[in-house]
Amino acid sequence: MAGRLIDLPQPRGPLSEQLFEALEGPPHARLAAPGLIEADDPVADEDLQLALYVAYELHYTGIRGVDESWEWSPSLLSFRGALERPFEEAVAELVPPAEAQELESVGAALQEIVADDPGPPLSRYMETQGTREQMLEQVVHRSAYQLKESDPHSWAIPRLSAGPKAALLEVQFDEYGGGNAERMHSALFAKTMKGLGLDETYGNYIDRLPGVTLATVNLMTGFGLHRRRRGALVGHLAAFEMTSSIPNRRYGNALRRLGYGPEVTHFYDEHVEADAVHENIAAWDLAGGLAAEEPEVAADVLFGARALLQVEARWATHLMDAWERGETSLRSPLVPAAA
Ligand SMILES: [Fe+2]
Ligand SMILES: [Fe+2]
């Protein structure tokens, strides 16, 4: 398979316009970092989240017509920093600080955090009444992450000491197919997309993805690219694994109810099994292990878990609200393309 390569998406405002215009030329210092960014709601801001997503994509993929050395260009990094700050602050406002007693056992605290937060009923809705169009939309939203599943959390590998690193690798080995490229979870997701008649090419749907969807990925990439957030990255992964098994069973059931077979449900079926195992490794050996070895990041582990739940809830609520209004949850409807 050829390497990843995406097209620059359409800009959505002054930030993405300025960034994409610069990226079309050779790396230069004239890309001036924006001053104070005034976004009412940075988590769902179309322009900010798209610009940040593309700035981050430089680390994951080639972009057609964009010089690869932009990735470490100082002007790009300072532009990106200006986008990260309001997003980080907005997420911090959503997350209550960890309590002292939670830090005594981070594994137990994670279990409580997850148990106390049922989240919006998106997977339950899909299982019982979601339509085919809604399922396709859900999959398109998820493609922003699932086609590079696990890559953001791999940034943690060189930053962990032996115990938590071994735990992370135990999870990642499964995520990456256990030595079999076809069983890689990103490949299983591509198979689901193909089976649904969607285009499984990496990055194909960026223009349709709203800011709140891009934010779910920007959150983990941001944690991943900053070593100082290794605690949050690990907490994010732990909570992700701990909240995966049941929704994935429901999405699998939704697809079966809609008449799809094992080719399409394989990704979901695999996660019902795998994540029941991963959640314990991630909560206790990885997150608990990191907190025990580096107590100074323990609070950030819980921050990462809570941030995941909050941002995912914003995303799920966006979908449910759009459907309730009888509208597409994407920036433009899929039906003409998929039909
Ligand atoms: Fe997975
Ligand atoms: Fe997993």
Tab-separated table of C-alpha atoms and ligand atoms in Angstrom:
chain	number	residue	atom	x	y	z
A	1	MET	CA	0.000	0.000	0.000
A	2	ALA	CA	1.289	3.468	-0.851
A	3	GLY	CA	2.086	5.910	1.928
A	4	ARG	CA	-0.530	8.247	3.308
A	5	LEU	CA	-1.213	11.305	1.219
A	6	ILE	CA	-4.089	13.748	1.650
A	7	ASP	CA	-5.264	16.867	-0.125
A	8	LEU	CA	-5.410	20.207	1.612
A	9	PRO	CA	-9.051	20.693	2.615
A	10	GLN	CA	-11.081	23.823	1.888
A	11	PRO	CA	-10.359	26.563	4.449
A	12	ARG	CA	-13.176	27.520	6.833
A	13	GLY	CA	-12.076	30.968	7.984
A	14	PRO	CA	-9.070	33.272	8.418
A	15	LEU	CA	-6.889	30.851	10.415
A	16	SER	CA	-7.157	27.930	8.007
A	17	GLU	CA	-6.935	30.323	5.047
A	18	GLN	CA	-3.687	31.805	6.297
A	19	LEU	CA	-2.211	28.423	7.148
A	20	PHE	CA	-3.151	26.619	3.924
A	21	GLU	CA	-1.956	29.507	1.775
A	22	ALA	CA	1.432	29.365	3.507
A	23	LEU	CA	1.645	25.574	3.171
A	24	GLU	CA	1.298	25.853	-0.595
A	25	GLY	CA	4.677	27.627	-0.727
A	26	PRO	CA	8.108	26.593	0.581
A	27	PRO	CA	8.613	26.697	4.368
A	28	HIS	CA	9.179	30.290	5.401
A	29	ALA	CA	9.154	32.531	8.411
A	30	ARG	CA	6.421	34.839	7.104
A	31	LEU	CA	3.658	32.608	8.470
A	32	ALA	CA	2.895	34.912	11.378
A	33	ALA	CA	1.286	33.349	14.432
A	34	PRO	CA	-2.198	34.746	14.969
A	35	GLY	CA	-2.619	37.041	17.957
A	36	LEU	CA	-5.318	36.373	20.498
A	37	ILE	CA	-7.807	33.954	18.897
A	38	GLU	CA	-11.368	34.937	19.674
A	39	ALA	CA	-13.410	31.769	19.422
A	40	ASP	CA	-16.651	31.575	21.403
A	41	ASP	CA	-16.446	27.814	21.534
A	42	PRO	CA	-12.946	26.589	20.626
A	43	VAL	CA	-13.928	22.904	20.985
A	44	ALA	CA	-16.370	23.181	18.077
A	45	ASP	CA	-14.828	26.083	16.167
A	46	GLU	CA	-14.691	25.107	12.483
A	47	ASP	CA	-11.773	27.308	11.508
A	48	LEU	CA	-9.590	26.696	14.567
A	49	GLN	CA	-10.110	22.922	14.682
A	50	LEU	CA	-9.494	22.464	10.949
A	51	ALA	CA	-6.306	24.556	11.005
A	52	LEU	CA	-5.069	22.619	14.030
A	53	TYR	CA	-6.011	19.293	12.450
A	54	VAL	CA	-4.009	20.062	9.307
A	55	ALA	CA	-1.049	21.378	11.325
A	56	TYR	CA	-1.080	18.065	13.197
A	57	GLU	CA	-1.557	15.997	10.022
A	58	LEU	CA	1.938	17.094	8.930
A	59	HIS	CA	3.183	14.581	11.539
A	60	TYR	CA	0.993	11.744	10.265
A	61	THR	CA	0.765	12.059	6.495
A	62	GLY	CA	2.031	13.719	3.363
A	63	ILE	CA	-0.132	16.544	2.034
A	64	ARG	CA	-0.288	16.908	-1.731
A	65	GLY	CA	1.676	19.979	-2.835
A	66	VAL	CA	3.017	20.699	0.661
A	67	ASP	CA	6.759	20.591	1.379
A	68	GLU	CA	7.367	17.946	4.070
A	69	SER	CA	9.864	20.153	5.877
A	70	TRP	CA	6.978	22.355	7.031
A	71	GLU	CA	6.541	19.738	9.784
A	72	TRP	CA	9.329	21.213	11.925
A	73	SER	CA	9.303	24.760	10.574
A	74	PRO	CA	9.513	27.159	13.554
A	75	SER	CA	6.853	29.442	12.071
A	76	LEU	CA	4.471	26.492	11.681
A	77	LEU	CA	5.107	25.365	15.245
A	78	SER	CA	4.460	28.814	16.638
A	79	PHE	CA	1.275	29.135	14.541
A	80	ARG	CA	0.193	25.729	15.829
A	81	GLY	CA	0.939	26.770	19.416
A	82	ALA	CA	-1.401	29.737	19.011
A	83	LEU	CA	-4.178	27.337	17.940
A	84	GLU	CA	-3.469	24.880	20.743
A	85	ARG	CA	-3.728	27.401	23.575
A	86	PRO	CA	-7.427	28.338	23.324
A	87	PHE	CA	-8.357	24.686	22.714
A	88	GLU	CA	-6.363	23.520	25.744
A	89	GLU	CA	-7.962	26.225	27.892
A	90	ALA	CA	-11.467	25.357	26.715
A	91	VAL	CA	-10.938	21.668	27.497
A	92	ALA	CA	-9.510	22.527	30.917
A	93	GLU	CA	-12.725	24.418	31.662
A	94	LEU	CA	-14.753	21.260	31.019
A	95	VAL	CA	-12.711	19.104	33.390
A	96	PRO	CA	-12.901	19.297	37.199
A	97	PRO	CA	-9.545	18.964	38.988
A	98	ALA	CA	-8.639	15.551	40.400
A	99	GLU	CA	-9.281	15.051	44.100
A	100	ALA	CA	-6.376	14.149	46.372
A	101	GLN	CA	-7.949	10.843	47.342
A	102	GLU	CA	-8.344	9.839	43.673
A	103	LEU	CA	-4.578	10.031	43.280
A	104	GLU	CA	-4.058	7.257	45.815
A	105	SER	CA	-5.281	4.707	43.287
A	106	VAL	CA	-5.459	6.010	39.761
A	107	GLY	CA	-6.715	2.652	38.456
A	108	ALA	CA	-9.668	2.706	40.877
A	109	ALA	CA	-10.323	6.401	40.179
A	110	LEU	CA	-10.470	5.704	36.429
A	111	GLN	CA	-13.027	2.974	37.017
A	112	GLU	CA	-15.163	5.356	39.031
A	113	ILE	CA	-14.878	8.163	36.495
A	114	VAL	CA	-15.986	5.848	33.706
A	115	ALA	CA	-18.756	4.239	35.766
A	116	ASP	CA	-20.172	7.640	36.768
A	117	ASP	CA	-20.342	8.861	33.173
A	118	PRO	CA	-22.772	6.978	30.968
A	119	GLY	CA	-22.289	9.585	28.169
A	120	PRO	CA	-24.909	10.497	25.552
A	121	PRO	CA	-26.913	7.489	24.349
A	122	LEU	CA	-25.508	7.462	20.793
A	123	SER	CA	-24.566	3.771	20.543
A	124	ARG	CA	-27.836	2.735	22.206
A	125	TYR	CA	-29.745	4.893	19.730
A	126	MET	CA	-27.871	3.367	16.787
A	127	GLU	CA	-28.484	-0.145	18.059
A	128	THR	CA	-32.217	0.293	18.408
A	129	GLN	CA	-33.306	2.834	15.794
A	130	GLY	CA	-30.482	4.524	13.873
A	131	THR	CA	-30.960	4.582	10.113
A	132	ARG	CA	-28.496	3.412	7.471
A	133	GLU	CA	-27.686	7.038	6.591
A	134	GLN	CA	-27.021	7.820	10.239
A	135	MET	CA	-24.737	4.796	10.574
A	136	LEU	CA	-22.799	5.900	7.494
A	137	GLU	CA	-22.424	9.353	8.994
A	138	GLN	CA	-21.211	7.927	12.298
A	139	VAL	CA	-18.586	5.881	10.450
A	140	VAL	CA	-17.450	8.878	8.390
A	141	HIS	CA	-17.023	10.953	11.573
A	142	ARG	CA	-15.026	8.148	13.162
A	143	SER	CA	-12.789	7.739	10.119
A	144	ALA	CA	-10.911	10.862	11.255
A	145	TYR	CA	-9.430	8.728	14.017
A	146	GLN	CA	-10.008	5.078	13.143
A	147	LEU	CA	-7.997	5.146	9.910
A	148	LYS	CA	-5.012	6.053	12.077
A	149	GLU	CA	-6.227	4.158	15.108
A	150	SER	CA	-3.641	3.983	17.901
A	151	ASP	CA	-1.112	6.221	16.161
A	152	PRO	CA	-1.652	9.192	18.531
A	153	HIS	CA	-1.080	7.006	21.607
A	154	SER	CA	2.109	5.560	20.126
A	155	TRP	CA	3.778	8.929	20.736
A	156	ALA	CA	3.861	7.855	24.412
A	157	ILE	CA	6.111	4.844	23.816
A	158	PRO	CA	9.547	6.480	24.122
A	159	ARG	CA	8.375	8.592	27.067
A	160	LEU	CA	7.398	5.821	29.471
A	161	SER	CA	9.518	3.757	31.833
A	162	ALA	CA	9.669	-0.027	31.492
A	163	GLY	CA	6.503	-1.142	33.340
A	164	PRO	CA	3.953	1.232	31.759
A	165	LYS	CA	5.746	0.970	28.410
A	166	ALA	CA	5.355	-2.826	28.397
A	167	ALA	CA	1.641	-2.407	29.212
A	168	LEU	CA	1.153	0.137	26.425
A	169	LEU	CA	2.911	-2.124	23.938
A	170	GLU	CA	0.739	-5.061	24.959
A	171	VAL	CA	-2.319	-2.999	23.983
A	172	GLN	CA	-0.742	-1.504	20.874
A	173	PHE	CA	0.456	-4.898	19.593
A	174	ASP	CA	-3.218	-5.940	19.318
A	175	GLU	CA	-4.278	-2.573	17.904
A	176	TYR	CA	-1.662	-2.956	15.188
A	177	GLY	CA	-2.834	-6.449	14.284
A	178	GLY	CA	-0.445	-8.604	16.332
A	179	GLY	CA	1.976	-8.888	13.424
A	180	ASN	CA	-0.725	-9.233	10.762
A	181	ALA	CA	-1.355	-6.088	8.720
A	182	GLU	CA	-4.849	-7.210	7.723
A	183	ARG	CA	-5.903	-7.480	11.344
A	184	MET	CA	-4.682	-3.988	12.181
A	185	HIS	CA	-7.665	-2.139	13.650
A	186	SER	CA	-7.275	0.704	11.170
A	187	ALA	CA	-7.408	-1.913	8.381
A	188	LEU	CA	-10.538	-3.495	9.902
A	189	PHE	CA	-12.131	-0.055	9.962
A	190	ALA	CA	-11.206	0.495	6.311
A	191	LYS	CA	-12.887	-2.850	5.558
A	192	THR	CA	-16.041	-1.633	7.328
A	193	MET	CA	-16.031	1.578	5.278
A	194	LYS	CA	-15.571	-0.330	2.034
A	195	GLY	CA	-18.364	-2.743	2.944
A	196	LEU	CA	-20.665	0.212	3.560
A	197	GLY	CA	-19.877	1.680	0.138
A	198	LEU	CA	-17.781	4.500	1.622
A	199	ASP	CA	-14.365	5.620	0.404
A	200	GLU	CA	-11.785	4.253	2.851
A	201	THR	CA	-8.941	6.449	1.565
A	202	TYR	CA	-7.169	8.151	4.462
A	203	GLY	CA	-8.291	11.764	4.782
A	204	ASN	CA	-10.978	11.554	2.114
A	205	TYR	CA	-13.775	13.018	4.234
A	206	ILE	CA	-12.004	15.881	6.035
A	207	ASP	CA	-14.070	18.550	4.273
A	208	ARG	CA	-17.268	16.993	5.603
A	209	LEU	CA	-16.124	16.673	9.216
A	210	PRO	CA	-17.316	19.373	11.599
A	211	GLY	CA	-14.929	21.056	14.034
A	212	VAL	CA	-16.271	19.080	16.985
A	213	THR	CA	-15.282	15.817	15.266
A	214	LEU	CA	-11.806	17.113	14.434
A	215	ALA	CA	-11.521	18.167	18.094
A	216	THR	CA	-11.848	14.544	19.258
A	217	VAL	CA	-8.695	13.733	17.258
A	218	ASN	CA	-6.884	17.002	17.979
A	219	LEU	CA	-7.305	16.297	21.685
A	220	MET	CA	-5.323	13.060	21.535
A	221	THR	CA	-2.774	14.307	19.010
A	222	GLY	CA	-2.137	17.343	21.219
A	223	PHE	CA	-1.578	15.101	24.241
A	224	GLY	CA	0.587	12.848	22.078
A	225	LEU	CA	2.884	15.485	20.638
A	226	HIS	CA	3.678	17.130	23.970
A	227	ARG	CA	5.776	15.026	26.314
A	228	ARG	CA	4.524	17.119	29.247
A	229	ARG	CA	1.046	15.684	28.569
A	230	ARG	CA	2.130	12.007	28.691
A	231	GLY	CA	-0.082	11.537	31.738
A	232	ALA	CA	-3.121	12.914	29.907
A	233	LEU	CA	-2.321	10.792	26.842
A	234	VAL	CA	-2.206	7.629	28.927
A	235	GLY	CA	-5.405	8.583	30.784
A	236	HIS	CA	-7.092	9.276	27.450
A	237	LEU	CA	-6.152	5.836	26.144
A	238	ALA	CA	-7.231	4.126	29.369
A	239	ALA	CA	-10.666	5.775	29.313
A	240	PHE	CA	-10.973	5.072	25.583
A	241	GLU	CA	-10.372	1.353	26.138
A	242	MET	CA	-12.636	1.287	29.210
A	243	THR	CA	-15.566	2.800	27.314
A	244	SER	CA	-15.176	0.823	24.103
A	245	SER	CA	-16.499	-2.686	24.599
A	246	ILE	CA	-20.205	-1.985	25.153
A	247	PRO	CA	-20.664	0.738	22.483
A	248	ASN	CA	-18.844	-1.410	19.939
A	249	ARG	CA	-21.170	-4.305	20.656
A	250	ARG	CA	-24.090	-1.937	20.041
A	251	TYR	CA	-22.654	-0.593	16.770
A	252	GLY	CA	-22.108	-4.185	15.624
A	253	ASN	CA	-25.729	-4.949	16.497
A	254	ALA	CA	-26.861	-1.808	14.668
A	255	LEU	CA	-25.089	-2.933	11.500
A	256	ARG	CA	-26.551	-6.458	11.759
A	257	ARG	CA	-30.006	-4.967	12.248
A	258	LEU	CA	-29.424	-2.934	9.072
A	259	GLY	CA	-28.551	-6.125	7.208
A	260	TYR	CA	-24.754	-6.017	7.068
A	261	GLY	CA	-22.580	-9.115	7.509
A	262	PRO	CA	-19.322	-10.020	9.222
A	263	GLU	CA	-17.083	-8.141	6.749
A	264	VAL	CA	-18.673	-4.908	7.936
A	265	THR	CA	-19.051	-5.805	11.623
A	266	HIS	CA	-15.581	-7.354	12.055
A	267	PHE	CA	-14.079	-4.097	13.375
A	268	TYR	CA	-16.789	-3.819	16.057
A	269	ASP	CA	-16.812	-7.516	16.986
A	270	GLU	CA	-13.043	-7.447	17.406
A	271	HIS	CA	-13.322	-4.530	19.858
A	272	VAL	CA	-15.939	-6.219	22.021
A	273	GLU	CA	-13.414	-8.971	22.752
A	274	ALA	CA	-10.140	-7.065	22.647
A	275	ASP	CA	-11.124	-4.068	24.723
A	276	ALA	CA	-12.515	-6.162	27.553
A	277	VAL	CA	-8.868	-7.232	27.988
A	278	HIS	CA	-7.305	-3.881	27.069
A	279	GLU	CA	-9.307	-1.935	29.624
A	280	ASN	CA	-7.685	-3.706	32.552
A	281	ILE	CA	-4.166	-3.449	31.164
A	282	ALA	CA	-4.700	0.224	30.319
A	283	ALA	CA	-6.289	1.221	33.644
A	284	TRP	CA	-4.074	-0.695	36.040
A	285	ASP	CA	-0.736	-1.560	34.410
A	286	LEU	CA	-0.428	1.439	32.108
A	287	ALA	CA	-2.215	4.345	33.842
A	288	GLY	CA	-1.833	3.038	37.405
A	289	GLY	CA	1.756	2.052	36.665
A	290	LEU	CA	2.644	5.469	35.278
A	291	ALA	CA	1.009	7.253	38.226
A	292	ALA	CA	2.950	5.072	40.666
A	293	GLU	CA	6.266	5.730	38.940
A	294	GLU	CA	5.716	9.401	38.175
A	295	PRO	CA	3.256	10.737	40.781
A	296	GLU	CA	3.679	14.254	39.399
A	297	VAL	CA	1.631	13.284	36.313
A	298	ALA	CA	-1.057	11.285	38.174
A	299	ALA	CA	-3.533	14.189	38.168
A	300	ASP	CA	-2.983	14.639	34.442
A	301	VAL	CA	-3.815	10.959	33.855
A	302	LEU	CA	-7.264	11.628	35.308
A	303	PHE	CA	-7.470	14.889	33.361
A	304	GLY	CA	-6.901	12.976	30.109
A	305	ALA	CA	-9.630	10.477	30.962
A	306	ARG	CA	-12.161	13.181	31.857
A	307	ALA	CA	-11.201	15.270	28.823
A	308	LEU	CA	-11.895	12.296	26.544
A	309	LEU	CA	-15.349	11.780	28.053
A	310	GLN	CA	-16.221	15.479	27.784
A	311	VAL	CA	-15.083	15.986	24.206
A	312	GLU	CA	-16.626	12.692	23.060
A	313	ALA	CA	-19.893	13.759	24.702
A	314	ARG	CA	-19.805	17.073	22.808
A	315	TRP	CA	-19.322	15.104	19.586
A	316	ALA	CA	-22.069	12.557	20.285
A	317	THR	CA	-24.495	15.313	21.291
A	318	HIS	CA	-23.759	17.094	18.025
A	319	LEU	CA	-24.796	14.003	16.065
A	320	MET	CA	-27.948	13.347	18.082
A	321	ASP	CA	-29.023	17.014	17.927
A	322	ALA	CA	-28.525	17.225	14.171
A	323	TRP	CA	-30.535	14.048	13.594
A	324	GLU	CA	-33.275	15.235	15.894
A	325	ARG	CA	-33.572	18.341	13.708
A	326	GLY	CA	-33.730	16.068	10.668
A	327	GLU	CA	-30.391	17.365	9.378
A	328	THR	CA	-27.092	15.779	8.465
A	329	SER	CA	-24.478	15.740	11.226
A	330	LEU	CA	-21.764	16.269	8.595
A	331	ARG	CA	-20.936	19.578	6.926
A	332	SER	CA	-22.558	18.300	3.748
A	333	PRO	CA	-24.814	15.268	3.336
A	334	LEU	CA	-23.330	11.943	2.264
A	335	VAL	CA	-26.282	10.467	0.485
A	336	PRO	CA	-25.570	11.803	-3.006
A	337	ALA	CA	-21.989	10.531	-2.823
A	338	ALA	CA	-22.804	7.153	-1.306
A	339	ALA	CA	-25.898	6.442	-3.380
B	1	FE	FE	-8.725	-0.931	18.495
B	2	FE	FE	-8.306	-1.526	22.275
